[in-house]
Backbone as numpy.savetxt, mean C-alpha at the origin, in Angstrom:
# Nx Ny Nz CAx CAy CAz Cx Cy Cz
-9.61 5.39 9.79 -8.37 5.95 10.29 -7.44 6.23 9.12
-6.54 7.13 9.32 -5.66 7.57 8.26 -4.34 6.80 8.31
-4.09 6.00 7.28 -2.86 5.20 7.22 -1.65 6.05 6.95
-1.85 7.31 6.71 -0.73 8.17 6.36 -0.02 8.74 7.57
-0.61 8.64 8.74 0.04 9.23 9.90 1.08 8.26 10.46
2.02 8.78 11.16 3.11 7.99 11.70 2.61 7.09 12.82
3.13 5.87 12.87 2.78 4.97 13.97 3.79 5.06 15.10
4.85 5.85 14.93 5.87 5.94 15.96 5.28 6.51 17.25
4.55 7.61 17.14 3.97 8.25 18.32 2.47 8.03 18.42
1.94 7.16 17.59 0.50 6.94 17.56 0.02 6.19 18.81
-1.23 6.39 19.13 -1.83 5.76 20.30 -1.95 4.25 20.10
-1.47 3.51 21.08 -1.57 2.06 21.04 -3.00 1.66 21.36
-3.54 0.77 20.56 -4.88 0.23 20.79 -4.69 -1.13 21.46
-5.12 -1.22 22.70 -4.90 -2.45 23.46 -5.81 -3.58 22.97
-5.28 -4.80 23.06 -6.05 -5.98 22.70 -5.82 -6.41 21.26
-6.61 -7.39 20.86 -6.53 -7.95 19.50 -7.54 -7.25 18.61
-7.03 -6.64 17.57 -7.86 -5.89 16.64 -7.69 -6.47 15.23
-8.59 -6.06 14.37 -8.52 -6.46 12.97 -9.03 -5.31 12.11
-8.96 -5.49 10.82 -9.49 -4.51 9.88 -10.96 -4.81 9.65
-11.79 -3.78 9.68 -13.22 -3.96 9.45 -13.52 -4.28 7.98
-12.57 -3.98 7.09 -12.77 -4.14 5.65 -13.07 -5.59 5.32
-14.24 -5.85 4.75 -14.60 -7.22 4.38 -14.91 -7.33 2.88
-14.46 -6.33 2.14 -14.66 -6.32 0.69 -13.34 -6.65 -0.01
-13.42 -6.77 -1.32 -12.20 -6.93 -2.11 -11.26 -5.77 -1.83
-9.97 -6.06 -1.83 -8.96 -5.01 -1.66 -7.83 -5.28 -2.65
-7.29 -4.22 -3.19 -6.13 -4.33 -4.08 -4.92 -3.85 -3.30
-3.94 -4.73 -3.17 -2.71 -4.40 -2.46 -1.62 -4.16 -3.51
-1.05 -2.98 -3.46 -0.04 -2.58 -4.43 1.26 -2.33 -3.70
2.29 -3.06 -4.07 3.62 -2.90 -3.50 4.50 -2.27 -4.57
5.21 -1.23 -4.22 6.09 -0.58 -5.18 7.34 -0.13 -4.44
8.46 -0.17 -5.14 9.68 0.24 -4.48 10.78 0.61 -5.44
11.86 1.08 -4.86 13.04 1.43 -5.63 14.27 0.92 -4.90
15.28 0.59 -5.69 16.56 0.14 -5.14 17.65 1.03 -5.70
18.45 1.59 -4.83 19.58 2.40 -5.26 20.71 1.46 -5.65
21.00 1.39 -6.92 22.08 0.53 -7.41 23.43 1.23 -7.38
23.42 2.55 -7.39 24.65 3.34 -7.32 24.36 4.60 -6.52
24.89 4.65 -5.31 24.67 5.81 -4.45 25.23 7.09 -5.05
26.34 7.00 -5.74 27.04 8.20 -6.22 26.38 8.84 -7.45
25.48 8.14 -8.11 24.83 8.69 -9.30 23.49 9.32 -8.91
23.58 10.28 -8.03 22.40 10.94 -7.45 21.50 11.53 -8.52
22.07 12.11 -9.56 21.22 12.74 -10.60 20.31 11.73 -11.29
20.67 10.45 -11.25 19.80 9.44 -11.86 18.72 8.96 -10.91
19.05 8.80 -9.64 18.03 8.23 -8.74 17.23 9.29 -7.98
17.73 10.49 -7.83 17.01 11.52 -7.07 15.61 11.81 -7.63
15.44 11.95 -8.96 14.09 12.21 -9.48 13.09 11.08 -9.15
13.57 9.85 -9.15 12.70 8.72 -8.79 12.33 8.80 -7.32
13.33 9.10 -6.50 13.13 9.18 -5.05 12.13 10.28 -4.69
12.18 11.40 -5.38 11.30 12.53 -5.05 9.94 12.47 -5.73
9.79 11.60 -6.71 8.50 11.50 -7.41 7.41 10.89 -6.52
7.75 9.90 -5.73 6.74 9.19 -4.93 6.05 10.09 -3.91
6.76 10.92 -3.15 6.05 11.80 -2.20 5.03 12.71 -2.90
5.36 13.19 -4.09 4.39 14.02 -4.84 3.14 13.21 -5.17
3.33 11.97 -5.61 2.18 11.13 -5.95 1.35 10.82 -4.71
2.01 10.55 -3.59 1.28 10.23 -2.35 0.47 11.42 -1.87
1.05 12.62 -1.96 0.29 13.82 -1.57 -0.94 13.96 -2.48
-0.74 13.77 -3.77 -1.84 13.89 -4.73 -2.93 12.86 -4.44
-2.55 11.62 -4.23 -3.53 10.57 -3.94 -4.24 10.81 -2.62
-3.50 11.28 -1.63 -4.08 11.51 -0.30 -5.11 12.63 -0.32
-4.90 13.64 -1.15 -5.83 14.76 -1.23 -7.10 14.41 -1.99
-7.04 13.39 -2.83 -8.18 13.03 -3.67 -8.94 11.87 -3.02
-9.97 12.20 -2.27 -10.73 11.17 -1.55 -11.43 10.20 -2.49
-11.59 10.57 -3.74 -12.25 9.70 -4.72 -11.27 8.88 -5.54
-9.98 8.95 -5.21 -8.96 8.24 -6.00 -9.08 6.73 -5.88
-9.61 6.25 -4.77 -9.68 4.82 -4.53 -8.53 4.31 -3.68
-7.53 5.15 -3.41 -6.47 4.73 -2.51 -7.00 4.84 -1.09
-6.96 3.72 -0.38 -7.47 3.68 0.98 -6.43 4.13 2.00
-5.17 3.82 1.73 -4.10 4.19 2.65 -2.80 3.58 2.19
-1.71 3.94 2.90 -0.40 3.43 2.53 0.53 3.42 3.72
1.64 2.72 3.54 2.70 2.68 4.54 4.02 2.66 3.79
4.91 3.60 4.09 6.24 3.66 3.51 7.19 2.88 4.40
8.00 2.03 3.81 8.91 1.17 4.57 10.32 1.26 3.99
11.31 0.95 4.82 12.70 0.95 4.39 13.26 -0.45 4.54
14.02 -0.87 3.55 14.64 -2.19 3.58 16.15 -2.08 3.57
16.68 -1.24 4.42 18.11 -1.02 4.45 18.47 0.24 3.69
19.75 0.50 3.52 20.16 1.75 2.89 19.85 1.84 1.40
19.62 0.72 0.74 19.39 0.73 -0.71 17.93 0.64 -1.13
17.07 0.17 -0.26 15.71 -0.18 -0.68 14.64 0.58 0.09
13.76 1.21 -0.66 12.56 1.85 -0.08 11.37 1.24 -0.77
10.33 0.95 -0.01 9.14 0.44 -0.66 7.88 0.92 0.04
6.80 0.77 -0.68 5.54 1.32 -0.27 4.48 0.24 -0.39
3.65 0.11 0.64 2.48 -0.76 0.59 1.28 0.15 0.49
0.48 -0.04 -0.54 -0.74 0.75 -0.71 -1.95 -0.18 -0.75
-3.05 0.32 -0.22 -4.32 -0.39 -0.25 -5.26 0.43 -1.12
-5.85 -0.22 -2.13 -6.76 0.44 -3.06 -8.11 -0.27 -3.02
-9.15 0.48 -3.31 -10.50 -0.09 -3.30 -10.72 -1.07 -4.44
-9.96 -0.93 -5.53 -10.13 -1.83 -6.68 -8.93 -1.70 -7.60
-8.69 -2.72 -8.44 -7.62 -2.58 -9.43 -7.95 -1.51 -10.46
-9.21 -1.31 -10.73 -9.61 -0.27 -11.68 -9.22 1.12 -11.18
-9.39 1.37 -9.89 -9.01 2.67 -9.32 -7.50 2.87 -9.41
-6.73 1.83 -9.12 -5.27 1.92 -9.23 -4.86 2.20 -10.67
-5.43 1.45 -11.61 -5.08 1.65 -13.03 -5.52 3.03 -13.52
-6.65 3.49 -13.06 -7.13 4.82 -13.47 -6.13 5.89 -13.04
-5.64 5.78 -11.80 -4.66 6.76 -11.34 -3.37 6.65 -12.16
-2.87 5.43 -12.33 -1.59 5.23 -13.01 -1.61 5.73 -14.45
-2.75 5.66 -15.10 -2.81 6.03 -16.52 -3.37 7.43 -16.77
-3.78 8.13 -15.74 -4.36 9.47 -15.91 -3.28 10.46 -16.35
-3.50 11.08 -17.48 -2.51 12.01 -18.02 -2.39 13.29 -17.20
-3.40 13.59 -16.40 -3.37 14.82 -15.61 -2.89 14.59 -14.16
-2.37 13.41 -13.88 -1.88 13.08 -12.54 -0.36 12.96 -12.55
0.27 12.96 -11.40 1.73 12.98 -11.27 2.41 11.71 -11.77
1.72 10.57 -11.75 2.37 9.31 -12.12 2.81 9.27 -13.57
1.96 9.66 -14.46 2.24 9.52 -15.89 3.53 10.24 -16.32
3.71 11.52 -16.00 4.96 12.17 -16.39 6.19 11.60 -15.66
6.03 11.18 -14.40 7.15 10.60 -13.66 7.57 9.28 -14.30
6.61 8.48 -14.71 6.90 7.19 -15.35 7.58 7.40 -16.70
7.11 8.35 -17.48 7.71 8.65 -18.77 9.16 9.12 -18.60
9.42 9.98 -17.62 10.77 10.47 -17.37 11.69 9.34 -16.91
11.17 8.46 -16.06 11.98 7.33 -15.61 12.36 6.45 -16.79
11.40 6.12 -17.64 11.69 5.28 -18.80 12.69 5.94 -19.74
12.61 7.23 -19.88 13.56 7.96 -20.73 14.98 7.82 -20.15
15.12 7.99 -18.84 16.44 7.85 -18.21 16.99 6.43 -18.35
16.13 5.43 -18.22 16.57 4.05 -18.35 17.07 3.79 -19.78
16.34 4.28 -20.77 16.76 4.11 -22.17 18.10 4.77 -22.45
18.38 5.84 -21.72 19.65 6.57 -21.89 20.79 5.91 -21.11
20.55 4.74 -20.56 21.60 4.01 -19.86 21.62 4.20 -18.37
20.59 4.75 -17.83 20.54 4.97 -16.38 20.21 3.69 -15.64
21.21 3.14 -14.97 20.99 1.93 -14.18 21.26 2.18 -12.70
21.33 3.45 -12.32 21.65 3.78 -10.93 20.51 3.45 -9.98
19.30 3.31 -10.52 18.15 3.00 -9.68 17.32 1.93 -10.38
16.83 1.01 -9.58 15.89 0.00 -10.08 14.55 0.22 -9.42
13.50 -0.14 -10.12 12.15 -0.05 -9.54 11.45 -1.39 -9.72
10.45 -1.60 -8.91 9.66 -2.82 -9.00 8.26 -2.53 -8.48
7.31 -3.35 -8.88 5.99 -3.29 -8.27 5.32 -4.65 -8.39
4.40 -4.90 -7.49 3.57 -6.10 -7.48 2.16 -5.67 -7.12
1.18 -6.27 -7.76 -0.22 -5.94 -7.48 -0.96 -7.23 -7.15
-1.71 -7.21 -6.07 -2.50 -8.36 -5.65 -3.95 -7.91 -5.48
-4.86 -8.58 -6.15 -6.28 -8.31 -5.97 -6.80 -9.43 -5.08
-7.20 -9.05 -3.88 -7.60 -10.03 -2.87 -9.12 -10.00 -2.75
-9.77 -11.10 -3.10 -11.24 -11.13 -3.05 -11.78 -10.92 -1.63
-13.00 -10.46 -1.57 -13.68 -10.31 -0.28 -13.64 -11.64 0.46
-13.32 -11.58 1.73 -13.28 -12.78 2.56 -12.00 -13.58 2.44
-11.08 -13.19 1.57 -9.84 -13.94 1.37 -8.65 -13.25 2.03
-8.93 -12.31 2.92 -7.86 -11.65 3.66 -8.28 -11.51 5.12
-7.29 -11.55 5.97 -7.55 -11.33 7.38 -6.31 -10.73 7.99
-6.47 -10.05 9.08 -5.36 -9.37 9.73 -5.61 -9.30 11.23
-4.54 -9.39 12.00 -4.63 -9.23 13.45 -3.52 -8.29 13.89
-3.88 -7.35 14.73 -2.94 -6.38 15.29 -3.14 -6.43 16.80
-2.11 -6.78 17.53 -2.21 -6.89 18.98 -1.36 -5.80 19.63
-2.02 -4.97 20.44 -1.35 -3.88 21.15 -0.52 -3.01 20.19
-1.14 -2.62 19.11 -0.50 -1.82 18.07 -1.31 -0.56 17.83
-0.64 0.48 17.34 -1.41 1.60 16.80 -2.14 1.12 15.54
-3.05 1.91 15.04 -3.71 1.55 13.79 -2.63 1.31 12.74
-2.73 0.21 12.02 -1.66 -0.19 11.11 -2.25 -0.96 9.93
-1.53 -0.97 8.83 -1.89 -1.78 7.68 -3.28 -1.49 7.15
-3.97 -2.55 6.77 -5.32 -2.41 6.21 -6.28 -1.78 7.21
-6.10 -2.07 8.50 -6.97 -1.48 9.52 -6.78 0.03 9.58
-5.55 0.51 9.45 -5.31 1.96 9.46 -5.89 2.59 8.20
-5.86 1.85 7.10 -6.38 2.37 5.84 -7.90 2.39 5.81
-8.52 1.58 6.66 -9.98 1.49 6.66 -10.53 1.80 8.05
-10.67 0.77 8.87 -11.21 0.95 10.22 -10.71 -0.17 11.11
-10.35 0.17 12.34 -9.90 -0.81 13.33 -11.11 -1.28 14.13
-11.26 -2.60 14.25 -12.35 -3.16 15.05 -11.81 -4.33 15.87
-12.48 -4.67 16.98 -12.06 -5.84 17.74 -12.15 -7.10 16.89
-11.22 -8.01 17.09 -11.17 -9.25 16.32 -12.51 -9.98 16.34
-13.16 -10.04 17.50 -14.41 -10.77 17.63 -15.48 -10.34 16.65
-15.42 -9.13 16.20 -16.43 -8.64 15.25 -16.37 -9.39 13.92
-15.18 -9.91 13.57 -15.04 -10.63 12.31 -14.75 -12.11 12.54
-14.67 -12.55 13.79 -14.38 -13.95 14.10 -13.12 -14.04 14.95
-13.15 -14.88 15.97 -12.02 -14.97 16.90 -10.79 -15.65 16.28
-11.00 -16.58 15.39 -9.87 -17.31 14.80 -9.67 -16.89 13.34
-8.43 -16.99 12.88 -8.14 -16.68 11.47 -9.01 -17.55 10.56
-9.17 -18.81 10.92 -9.99 -19.71 10.11 -11.43 -19.22 10.01
-11.94 -18.63 11.09 -13.31 -18.09 11.08 -13.39 -16.88 10.15
-12.40 -16.01 10.25 -12.43 -14.80 9.41 -12.27 -15.15 7.94
-11.43 -16.12 7.64 -11.22 -16.52 6.24 -12.34 -17.41 5.71
-13.06 -18.07 6.60 -14.15 -18.95 6.17 -15.35 -18.17 5.66
-15.32 -16.86 5.78 -16.46 -16.04 5.32 -16.39 -15.80 3.82
-15.47 -16.47 3.15 -15.39 -16.36 1.69 -16.60 -17.04 1.08
-17.10 -16.52 -0.01 -18.23 -17.17 -0.67 -17.88 -18.60 -1.06
-18.77 -19.52 -0.75 -18.59 -20.92 -1.13 -17.72 -21.73 -0.19
-17.26 -21.16 0.92 -16.42 -21.88 1.87 -17.26 -22.25 3.07
-17.23 -23.51 3.42 -17.99 -24.00 4.57 -17.23 -23.74 5.85
-17.95 -23.40 6.93 -17.32 -23.17 8.22 -17.24 -24.43 9.05
-17.78 -25.55 8.56 -17.75 -26.79 9.33 -16.37 -27.42 9.25
-16.07 -28.22 10.23 -14.84 -29.01 10.32 -14.11 -28.73 11.57
């Protein structure tokens, strides 16, 4: 399923579902905070850079980006949750000189060096080993990791969170 489509009008999937993904996943969180609303010339380029990158990543089926969700944290904060097939795929995109990220990052750093504090940015990257993640979506449209990969009934991966997480290598299911 495509994590890029809106969940506002999306079809609700009844029951308890989970993500079929049972491999390692890289979760990348990135966002921006508007520190000064009135300094639009400083924050507007940052604000408009992300949609360009998302379009580019979405068109490239080999990029390794599985899906994403754009979220708002009030009037000052926008952030993005992305699911990647590996940290290597994420790093390859971020460092590719022929992709939108590299010039956008260079321009942002240039503005910051020139005293631009109107916008702040942040990111966090989590590499989650196979079997060390689980998700449940009840009466929801396709969402999160399941929207980025595939939605399946919870029973396919185990009825309880402990069952789904116990499938990690070296973890016993007894107890």
